[in-house]
Coordinates of N, CA, C and O in Angstrom, one line a residue:
Y1 N -1.9 -22.4 7.9 CA -0.3 -22.1 7.5 C 0.3 -22.5 9.2 O -0.5 -22.0 9.7
N2 N 2.0 -22.6 8.8 CA 2.2 -22.7 9.9 C 3.4 -20.8 10.3 O 3.9 -21.6 9.5
V3 N 3.1 -20.2 11.6 CA 3.6 -20.1 11.6 C 5.2 -19.7 11.7 O 5.7 -18.9 11.6
M4 N 5.6 -21.0 12.3 CA 7.1 -21.1 12.6 C 7.8 -21.9 11.1 O 8.7 -21.6 11.1
Q5 N 7.3 -21.4 10.0 CA 7.9 -21.3 9.0 C 8.4 -19.9 8.3 O 8.9 -20.7 7.5
E6 N 7.8 -18.8 9.0 CA 8.8 -17.8 8.3 C 9.3 -17.5 9.5 O 9.9 -17.2 8.9
A7 N 9.8 -18.6 10.1 CA 11.6 -18.2 11.2 C 12.4 -19.1 10.3 O 12.2 -19.5 9.7
D8 N 13.5 -18.4 10.2 CA 15.1 -19.0 9.6 C 15.9 -19.6 10.5 O 15.9 -20.8 9.9
A9 N 15.0 -20.1 11.5 CA 15.6 -20.5 12.7 C 14.5 -20.8 13.6 O 14.3 -19.7 14.6
L10 N 14.5 -22.2 14.7 CA 13.9 -22.3 15.5 C 14.7 -22.3 17.2 O 15.7 -23.0 17.0
L11 N 14.1 -22.3 18.2 CA 15.1 -22.1 19.9 C 13.8 -23.7 19.9 O 13.3 -23.0 21.0
M12 N 15.1 -24.4 20.6 CA 14.4 -25.3 21.7 C 15.8 -25.4 23.4 O 16.4 -25.3 23.4
P13 N 14.7 -24.4 24.0 CA 15.5 -24.3 25.3 C 15.7 -25.0 26.3 O 14.0 -24.7 26.9
L14 N 16.0 -25.6 27.3 CA 15.6 -26.6 28.1 C 16.5 -26.0 29.1 O 18.2 -26.0 28.4
K15 N 16.2 -26.2 30.8 CA 17.0 -26.4 31.6 C 17.6 -26.7 32.0 O 17.6 -28.6 31.6
Q16 N 19.2 -27.2 32.2 CA 19.7 -28.0 32.6 C 18.9 -28.7 33.9 O 18.4 -28.5 35.2
S17 N 19.5 -30.2 33.6 CA 18.1 -31.1 34.8 C 19.6 -32.2 34.8 O 20.4 -33.2 33.5
A18 N 19.7 -33.1 35.5 CA 20.2 -34.4 35.6 C 19.1 -35.7 35.6 O 20.1 -36.8 34.3
V19 N 18.0 -35.2 34.9 CA 16.7 -36.3 34.5 C 17.6 -36.4 32.7 O 17.3 -37.5 32.1
H20 N 18.0 -35.2 32.4 CA 18.3 -35.7 31.1 C 19.6 -36.4 30.5 O 19.4 -37.0 28.9
E21 N 19.8 -36.5 31.9 CA 20.8 -37.6 31.5 C 20.4 -39.2 30.6 O 20.8 -40.3 29.8
Y22 N 19.3 -39.2 30.4 CA 18.3 -40.5 31.0 C 17.7 -40.5 29.3 O 17.0 -40.9 28.7
G23 N 17.8 -39.5 28.9 CA 17.4 -38.6 27.4 C 16.6 -37.5 27.0 O 15.5 -38.1 28.8
I24 N 16.1 -37.6 26.4 CA 14.7 -36.3 26.8 C 13.7 -36.5 24.8 O 14.1 -36.9 24.1
S25 N 12.7 -36.2 25.0 CA 12.0 -36.1 24.1 C 10.8 -35.2 23.9 O 9.6 -35.4 23.7
P26 N 10.8 -33.6 23.8 CA 10.1 -32.6 24.2 C 9.6 -32.5 23.0 O 9.8 -32.8 21.9
N27 N 8.4 -32.7 22.9 CA 6.8 -32.9 21.1 C 7.3 -32.0 20.5 O 7.1 -32.1 19.4
K28 N 7.8 -30.7 21.7 CA 7.8 -29.1 20.4 C 8.7 -29.3 18.9 O 9.4 -29.4 17.8
L29 N 9.7 -30.4 19.9 CA 11.1 -30.7 18.6 C 10.4 -31.1 17.5 O 11.0 -30.9 16.6
F30 N 9.6 -32.2 17.7 CA 8.8 -32.9 16.8 C 8.7 -31.3 15.5 O 9.4 -32.0 14.6
E31 N 7.9 -31.4 16.2 CA 7.3 -29.6 15.2 C 8.5 -29.7 15.0 O 7.7 -29.0 13.6
Y32 N 9.2 -28.6 15.3 CA 10.1 -28.0 14.6 C 10.9 -28.3 13.6 O 10.7 -28.0 12.4
M33 N 10.9 -29.4 13.5 CA 12.4 -30.1 13.0 C 11.0 -30.8 11.7 O 11.6 -30.2 10.4
S34 N 9.7 -30.9 11.3 CA 8.1 -31.8 11.2 C 8.3 -29.7 10.0 O 8.1 -29.9 8.4
V35 N 8.6 -29.0 10.8 CA 8.5 -27.6 9.2 C 10.5 -26.8 8.5 O 10.1 -25.8 8.0
E36 N 10.7 -28.5 8.9 CA 12.2 -27.2 7.2 C 12.6 -26.1 8.6 O 12.8 -26.0 6.8
R37 N 13.1 -26.2 9.6 CA 14.0 -24.9 10.5 C 15.2 -26.1 10.6 O 14.9 -26.9 11.3
P38 N 16.4 -25.1 10.8 CA 16.9 -25.7 11.8 C 17.0 -25.1 13.1 O 16.2 -24.2 13.5
V39 N 17.3 -25.9 13.8 CA 17.2 -25.9 14.9 C 18.1 -25.2 15.5 O 18.7 -26.6 15.8
I40 N 18.4 -24.9 16.9 CA 18.9 -24.9 18.2 C 18.7 -25.1 18.7 O 17.5 -24.6 19.8
F41 N 19.0 -26.4 19.5 CA 19.3 -26.9 20.6 C 19.8 -27.2 21.7 O 20.7 -27.4 21.6
A42 N 19.1 -26.2 23.3 CA 20.3 -25.0 24.1 C 20.3 -26.8 25.1 O 18.1 -26.5 26.1
A43 N 20.5 -27.4 25.7 CA 20.0 -28.6 26.2 C 21.8 -29.5 26.5 O 22.3 -29.9 24.5
E44 N 21.6 -30.8 26.9 CA 21.9 -31.7 27.8 C 21.4 -32.5 28.0 O 21.1 -32.7 28.7
S45 N 21.9 -32.8 26.5 CA 21.1 -35.0 27.3 C 22.1 -36.0 26.5 O 23.1 -35.6 25.6
S46 N 21.3 -37.9 26.8 CA 22.3 -38.2 26.2 C 21.8 -38.7 25.4 O 22.3 -39.3 24.4
A47 N 20.5 -37.8 24.4 CA 19.4 -38.5 23.4 C 19.8 -36.9 22.3 O 19.2 -36.4 23.0
N48 N 20.6 -37.0 22.0 CA 20.6 -35.5 21.2 C 20.4 -35.5 19.5 O 20.2 -35.5 19.1
L49 N 18.9 -35.4 18.9 CA 18.0 -35.9 18.6 C 18.1 -35.0 17.0 O 18.5 -34.9 15.6
I50 N 18.8 -33.8 17.9 CA 19.6 -33.1 16.8 C 20.6 -33.5 15.3 O 21.0 -32.6 14.4
N51 N 21.6 -32.9 17.0 CA 22.6 -34.1 16.6 C 23.1 -34.9 15.7 O 23.4 -35.6 14.2
E52 N 21.7 -36.5 16.0 CA 21.3 -37.0 15.7 C 21.1 -36.6 13.8 O 21.8 -37.9 12.1
A53 N 20.2 -35.9 13.4 CA 19.4 -35.5 12.4 C 21.0 -34.4 11.6 O 20.5 -34.5 10.1
D54 N 22.0 -33.7 12.2 CA 22.1 -32.9 11.4 C 21.7 -32.0 11.4 O 21.4 -31.4 9.9
A55 N 20.2 -31.2 12.6 CA 20.0 -30.5 11.6 C 19.6 -29.1 12.4 O 18.2 -28.6 12.4
G56 N 20.8 -28.8 12.9 CA 20.8 -27.6 13.6 C 21.7 -27.3 14.0 O 22.9 -28.6 14.2
M57 N 22.0 -27.1 15.3 CA 23.3 -27.4 16.0 C 23.0 -27.5 18.0 O 21.7 -26.4 18.2
T58 N 23.7 -28.4 18.3 CA 23.1 -28.0 19.8 C 24.4 -27.7 20.6 O 25.1 -27.1 20.4
I59 N 23.8 -26.9 21.9 CA 24.5 -25.3 22.6 C 24.9 -25.4 24.0 O 23.4 -26.5 24.4
P60 N 24.9 -25.5 25.5 CA 24.6 -25.5 26.3 C 23.8 -25.2 26.9 O 23.9 -23.6 26.3
P61 N 23.1 -25.4 27.5 CA 22.0 -24.8 28.1 C 21.8 -23.6 28.0 O 23.8 -23.5 29.9
Q62 N 21.2 -22.5 29.2 CA 21.5 -21.1 30.4 C 22.5 -21.2 30.4 O 22.9 -20.3 30.9
Q63 N 23.2 -20.6 28.4 CA 24.5 -19.9 28.4 C 23.9 -19.0 27.6 O 24.8 -19.3 26.4
P64 N 23.2 -17.6 27.8 CA 23.0 -16.7 26.3 C 24.1 -16.5 26.1 O 24.0 -16.4 24.3
A65 N 25.3 -16.0 26.0 CA 26.9 -16.3 25.0 C 26.7 -16.6 23.9 O 27.1 -16.4 22.9
E66 N 26.2 -18.5 24.7 CA 26.3 -19.3 24.0 C 25.4 -19.4 22.1 O 25.0 -20.1 21.6
L67 N 24.3 -18.6 23.0 CA 23.0 -18.7 21.9 C 23.2 -18.1 21.3 O 22.5 -17.1 20.2
A68 N 23.7 -16.4 21.2 CA 24.8 -14.9 20.2 C 24.9 -16.1 19.2 O 24.7 -15.7 18.9
R69 N 26.2 -16.8 19.6 CA 26.7 -17.3 19.0 C 26.4 -18.3 18.3 O 26.9 -18.1 16.8
A70 N 25.4 -19.1 18.5 CA 25.1 -20.1 17.5 C 23.8 -19.5 16.7 O 23.7 -19.5 15.1
A71 N 23.0 -18.5 17.1 CA 22.4 -18.2 16.4 C 23.4 -16.8 15.1 O 22.8 -17.0 13.5
V72 N 24.4 -15.9 15.4 CA 25.3 -15.5 14.7 C 26.1 -16.6 13.3 O 26.2 -16.5 12.5
A73 N 26.0 -18.1 14.3 CA 26.7 -19.1 13.3 C 25.8 -18.9 12.2 O 26.0 -19.6 11.2
L74 N 24.2 -19.5 13.1 CA 23.5 -20.1 11.6 C 22.9 -19.0 10.4 O 22.4 -19.4 9.2
D75 N 22.8 -17.7 10.9 CA 23.0 -16.0 10.0 C 24.2 -16.3 8.9 O 23.9 -15.9 8.0
Q76 N 24.8 -16.6 9.7 CA 26.5 -16.6 8.0 C 26.2 -17.7 7.4 O 26.7 -18.0 6.8
L77 N 25.3 -18.6 8.1 CA 25.2 -19.8 6.8 C 24.1 -19.1 5.7 O 23.6 -18.9 5.8
S78 N 24.4 -20.1 4.5 CA 23.7 -19.2 3.5 C 22.3 -19.7 3.9 O 22.5 -20.9 4.2
K79 N 21.4 -19.5 2.7 CA 20.2 -19.9 3.1 C 19.7 -21.4 2.6 O 18.3 -22.0 3.0
E80 N 20.2 -21.6 1.6 CA 20.5 -23.1 1.1 C 21.0 -23.9 2.3 O 20.4 -25.3 2.4
E81 N 21.5 -23.6 3.0 CA 22.5 -24.4 3.5 C 21.4 -24.8 4.7 O 21.8 -25.7 5.8
R82 N 21.3 -24.1 5.1 CA 19.4 -23.4 6.9 C 19.1 -24.7 5.6 O 18.5 -25.7 6.3
D83 N 18.0 -24.5 5.1 CA 17.1 -25.3 5.0 C 18.1 -26.7 4.4 O 16.8 -27.5 4.5
Q84 N 18.6 -27.1 4.1 CA 19.2 -28.8 4.5 C 19.3 -29.0 5.7 O 18.7 -30.2 6.0
M85 N 19.9 -28.2 6.2 CA 19.7 -28.6 7.3 C 17.9 -29.0 8.3 O 17.4 -30.6 9.0
G86 N 17.4 -27.8 7.8 CA 15.3 -27.9 7.8 C 15.3 -29.4 7.7 O 13.9 -30.4 7.8
R87 N 16.1 -28.6 5.6 CA 14.8 -30.3 5.1 C 16.0 -32.5 6.0 O 14.9 -32.7 6.1
R88 N 16.8 -32.1 6.9 CA 17.1 -33.4 7.1 C 17.1 -33.9 8.6 O 16.2 -35.0 9.0
G89 N 15.7 -32.5 8.8 CA 15.4 -32.5 10.2 C 13.9 -33.4 9.5 O 13.7 -34.0 10.3
R90 N 13.1 -33.1 8.8 CA 12.5 -33.3 8.2 C 12.0 -35.1 7.9 O 11.7 -35.9 9.1
S91 N 13.7 -34.6 6.8 CA 13.3 -36.6 6.8 C 14.0 -37.5 8.2 O 13.2 -38.9 8.2
W92 N 14.6 -37.7 9.1 CA 14.8 -38.2 9.8 C 13.5 -38.3 10.5 O 13.5 -39.2 11.3
V93 N 13.0 -37.0 11.2 CA 11.5 -37.3 11.9 C 10.8 -39.0 10.7 O 10.2 -39.3 11.8
E94 N 11.2 -37.9 10.1 CA 10.0 -38.8 8.8 C 10.7 -41.4 8.7 O 9.8 -41.4 8.9
A95 N 11.2 -40.7 9.0 CA 12.2 -42.1 9.2 C 12.4 -42.3 10.3 O 12.6 -43.6 10.4
N96 N 12.2 -42.2 11.8 CA 12.4 -42.5 13.1 C 12.0 -42.5 13.6 O 11.6 -43.4 14.7
Y97 N 9.7 -41.7 13.2 CA 9.3 -41.6 13.8 C 7.8 -41.8 13.6 O 6.6 -40.5 14.1
D98 N 7.8 -41.7 12.5 CA 6.6 -42.0 11.9 C 6.3 -42.4 12.6 O 5.9 -44.1 13.4
L99 N 4.3 -42.5 12.6 CA 3.6 -43.2 13.6 C 3.2 -44.6 13.3 O 3.3 -46.0 13.9
D100 N 2.9 -45.3 12.0 CA 3.1 -46.6 12.0 C 4.3 -47.5 11.9 O 3.8 -48.6 12.9
S101 N 5.0 -47.3 12.2 CA 6.2 -47.7 12.2 C 6.5 -47.6 13.3 O 7.1 -48.6 14.7
L102 N 6.4 -46.8 14.7 CA 6.4 -46.6 16.4 C 5.3 -47.8 16.3 O 5.8 -48.7 17.9
A103 N 4.3 -47.9 15.4 CA 3.2 -49.0 16.1 C 3.6 -50.1 15.7 O 3.6 -50.8 16.8
A104 N 3.9 -50.4 14.9 CA 4.3 -51.7 14.1 C 5.1 -52.5 15.7 O 5.3 -53.6 15.8
G105 N 6.3 -51.3 16.0 CA 7.8 -51.2 16.0 C 7.2 -51.9 18.2 O 7.2 -53.3 18.8
L106 N 6.4 -51.1 18.9 CA 4.8 -50.9 19.7 C 4.4 -52.7 19.4 O 4.7 -54.1 20.9
A107 N 3.9 -53.3 18.8 CA 2.8 -54.7 18.8 C 4.1 -55.1 18.6 O 4.2 -56.6 19.6
D108 N 5.2 -55.2 18.7 CA 5.9 -56.3 17.9 C 7.4 -56.3 19.4 O 7.0 -58.1 19.7
A109 N 7.0 -55.4 19.9 CA 7.4 -55.9 21.5 C 6.4 -55.9 22.9 O 6.6 -57.2 23.6
L110 N 5.4 -56.0 21.7 CA 4.2 -56.2 22.4 C 3.9 -57.8 22.3 O 4.4 -58.9 23.3
R111 N 4.1 -58.4 21.4 CA 4.3 -59.4 21.1 C 5.4 -60.5 21.9 O 5.3 -61.7 21.6
V112 N 6.6 -60.0 21.6 CA 7.6 -60.8 22.5 C 7.3 -60.7 23.8 O 7.7 -61.4 24.5
A113 N 6.7 -59.3 24.5 CA 6.2 -59.5 26.1 C 5.6 -60.9 25.9 O 5.0 -61.2 27.7
A114 N 4.6 -60.7 25.3 CA 3.3 -61.9 25.5 C 4.4 -63.2 25.1 O 2.9 -64.4 25.4
G115 N 5.3 -63.6 25.2 CA 5.2 -64.8 24.4 C 5.0 -65.6 23.9 O 5.7 -66.7 22.6
D116 N 4.7 -64.6 22.7 CA 4.9 -64.7 20.9 C 6.1 -64.6 19.8 O 7.1 -63.8 19.4
S117 N 7.1 -65.7 19.9 CA 8.0 -66.5 19.4 C 8.3 -65.6 17.7 O 8.8 -65.8 17.3
S118 N 6.9 -65.2 17.5 CA 6.6 -65.3 16.0 C 6.9 -63.7 15.4 O 7.0 -63.4 14.3
A119 N 7.4 -62.7 16.3 CA 7.6 -61.2 16.4 C 8.7 -61.2 15.8 O 10.1 -61.9 16.4

């Protein structure tokens, strides 16, 4: 049993960093999305999985007032709306980060890199 399933929402806070301009992929974010809970994503990045999946809310990092605002906004949504956010997150991860699909994509890229034109 996963204790994250008890939460109404999950928080992914990241410190502001110039390196995030190139994207981020924190492992916990995939776990959060997989348990079908909305995520408050406190980060600035060129790659924002929560926005792409419409699976929660994104706020600027390191701003407690924004975190409070997001928590209140999620609380004001109906349970069904929060559940839909969570389901969209899980569906998005399954569609875009399935290990079989990722492995096939890597295999294709390696074939191309090796000069195999059949990839």
